[in-house]
Amino acid sequence: MKKRVWSQGESRVGMTGALLATLLAGCSDVASDAPRGRGEPVRRGVQAGGSGGSCAGLCGGSAGSCWCDTSCSTYGDCCSNYASVCGGGGGGGGGGGGGVTPPAGWTLISPGSTVGGSVISGGQVRYVFPKVSGRTYRVVMIPGTEAPGTGDIDLYTSGDSSLSLSSYQCRPYAGGTAPEVCSFAATSGGWNYLILHGFAAGAYTLSVFEQGAGPAPHATTFDPAVNPPSGANWYNAQGFRENNHLGADLNRNGGSSADLGSVIYAVADGTVTYAANAGTGWNGVVIVRHNAAPGAAYSLPGGGSAAAVWSLYGHVHATYVSIWLQPGDVIRRGQPVGVVGPTPSGSTGPHLHLEMRTADVGPGDGYDASAAGWVDPLAFISAN
Ligand SMILES: [Zn+2]
């Protein structure tokens, strides 16, 4: 029996639901790239007709003010012919209205999304996602919704609908609560199938990341990195520029270790540029580049603007950081970047150190007398 386990994630599931509805309805032209609210349908300003899609052939590309991301889940002026342009597998033909319909018995999950749930012992949860030839996909399953999880769920994947526990293309078969990852380069379009099997009952967090063809995504909306979209129940223990600090130290209410294992979320759509254990003092660090839409720019706290910014997530659990993400992964707003790790050297307890930069400068030191190239991350997120 599948159940929802996202304590913070009704909106997360809802966002997937909205995306699903859009896919099933066919991805129609939209007239504006106005930021959308969480849980709000992706489509807005739908234009009748669409003349074959103003983004035809441009899924994951751009021309003038017209652009859409590699999965057509975020776009400024998207394609009406999602299935044929974005390789929607078995879709594309369907009578009257077309759209993308997953095979019977399989639940559609989009590349660039994260879902959570649970599996009973001996049970199965089955997902499918459309793949595009030439792109690389990484399917990452971490037991539980906050580390460490419980139980033992096994991941099976295949590009063949005959996927079963005895016929598969990838089965990491890691024991217990170890994360499981299947990655592959698609040599054709169509569907990719996933089974999560409950070797022992447990909960899971499943993400599909995409790499490869197509330009980096554009980000129009930023959310808090913890407990989005409100950020409630967390506080800033050391603000930007306090003691030459280059970021904000975010702690969860409830005591010094209350945030250990808490999920950290990408503040906006972007491309991972760094995901590794950065050593003593840092533990895991993730950096994501965010591009403004063509012709647009982000307003910076204190004045000025930038066409691109980099968000940094520090003190991420090092055990998971390079499993969960790799440089080149396209990550979406609200997808997990990892979990808060144990107390970093020199700190008084677990927390998220969040930075926002205007340059690509690697992990750095977290503190500097000069903040040139850095902005107040919380003010930036509020303003964008
Ligand atoms: Zn800090």
Short mmCIF file of N, CA and C in Angstrom, two decimals, residues 289-292 296-298 300 305-310 357-359 380:
data_model
loop_
_atom_site.label_atom_id
_atom_site.label_comp_id
_atom_site.label_asym_id
_atom_site.label_seq_id
_atom_site.Cartn_x
_atom_site.Cartn_y
_atom_site.Cartn_z
N ARG A 289 24.25 25.88 -10.33
CA ARG A 289 24.16 27.10 -11.13
C ARG A 289 22.72 27.32 -11.59
N HIS A 290 22.26 28.56 -11.44
CA HIS A 290 20.91 28.94 -11.86
C HIS A 290 21.01 30.03 -12.92
N ASN A 291 20.41 29.81 -14.06
CA ASN A 291 20.41 30.79 -15.14
C ASN A 291 19.06 31.51 -15.20
N ALA A 292 19.11 32.82 -15.36
CA ALA A 292 17.88 33.57 -15.61
C ALA A 292 17.39 33.25 -17.02
N ALA A 296 16.37 38.03 -19.32
CA ALA A 296 16.02 38.43 -17.95
C ALA A 296 17.26 38.41 -17.06
N ALA A 297 17.14 38.95 -15.87
CA ALA A 297 18.24 38.94 -14.91
C ALA A 297 17.67 38.93 -13.51
N TYR A 298 18.45 38.42 -12.57
CA TYR A 298 18.03 38.41 -11.17
C TYR A 298 18.39 39.74 -10.52
N LEU A 300 19.68 41.72 -7.40
CA LEU A 300 20.53 41.36 -6.29
C LEU A 300 20.24 42.23 -5.08
N SER A 305 22.28 43.46 -10.76
CA SER A 305 21.58 42.30 -11.28
C SER A 305 22.61 41.30 -11.80
N ALA A 306 22.15 40.10 -12.03
CA ALA A 306 23.03 39.04 -12.54
C ALA A 306 22.22 38.10 -13.40
N ALA A 307 22.84 37.62 -14.47
CA ALA A 307 22.16 36.69 -15.38
C ALA A 307 22.25 35.25 -14.87
N ALA A 308 23.17 35.02 -13.92
CA ALA A 308 23.32 33.68 -13.35
C ALA A 308 23.78 33.81 -11.90
N VAL A 309 23.35 32.90 -11.06
CA VAL A 309 23.82 32.84 -9.67
C VAL A 309 24.09 31.38 -9.33
N TRP A 310 24.87 31.17 -8.26
CA TRP A 310 25.20 29.83 -7.81
C TRP A 310 24.78 29.69 -6.35
N ARG A 357 25.97 32.98 -4.67
CA ARG A 357 27.09 33.67 -5.30
C ARG A 357 26.72 34.21 -6.67
N THR A 358 27.54 35.13 -7.14
CA THR A 358 27.38 35.64 -8.51
C THR A 358 28.56 35.20 -9.38
N ALA A 359 29.35 34.26 -8.85
CA ALA A 359 30.47 33.73 -9.64
C ALA A 359 30.66 32.26 -9.27
N PHE A 380 18.12 37.27 -1.17
CA PHE A 380 18.01 36.97 -2.60
C PHE A 380 16.80 36.08 -2.89
#
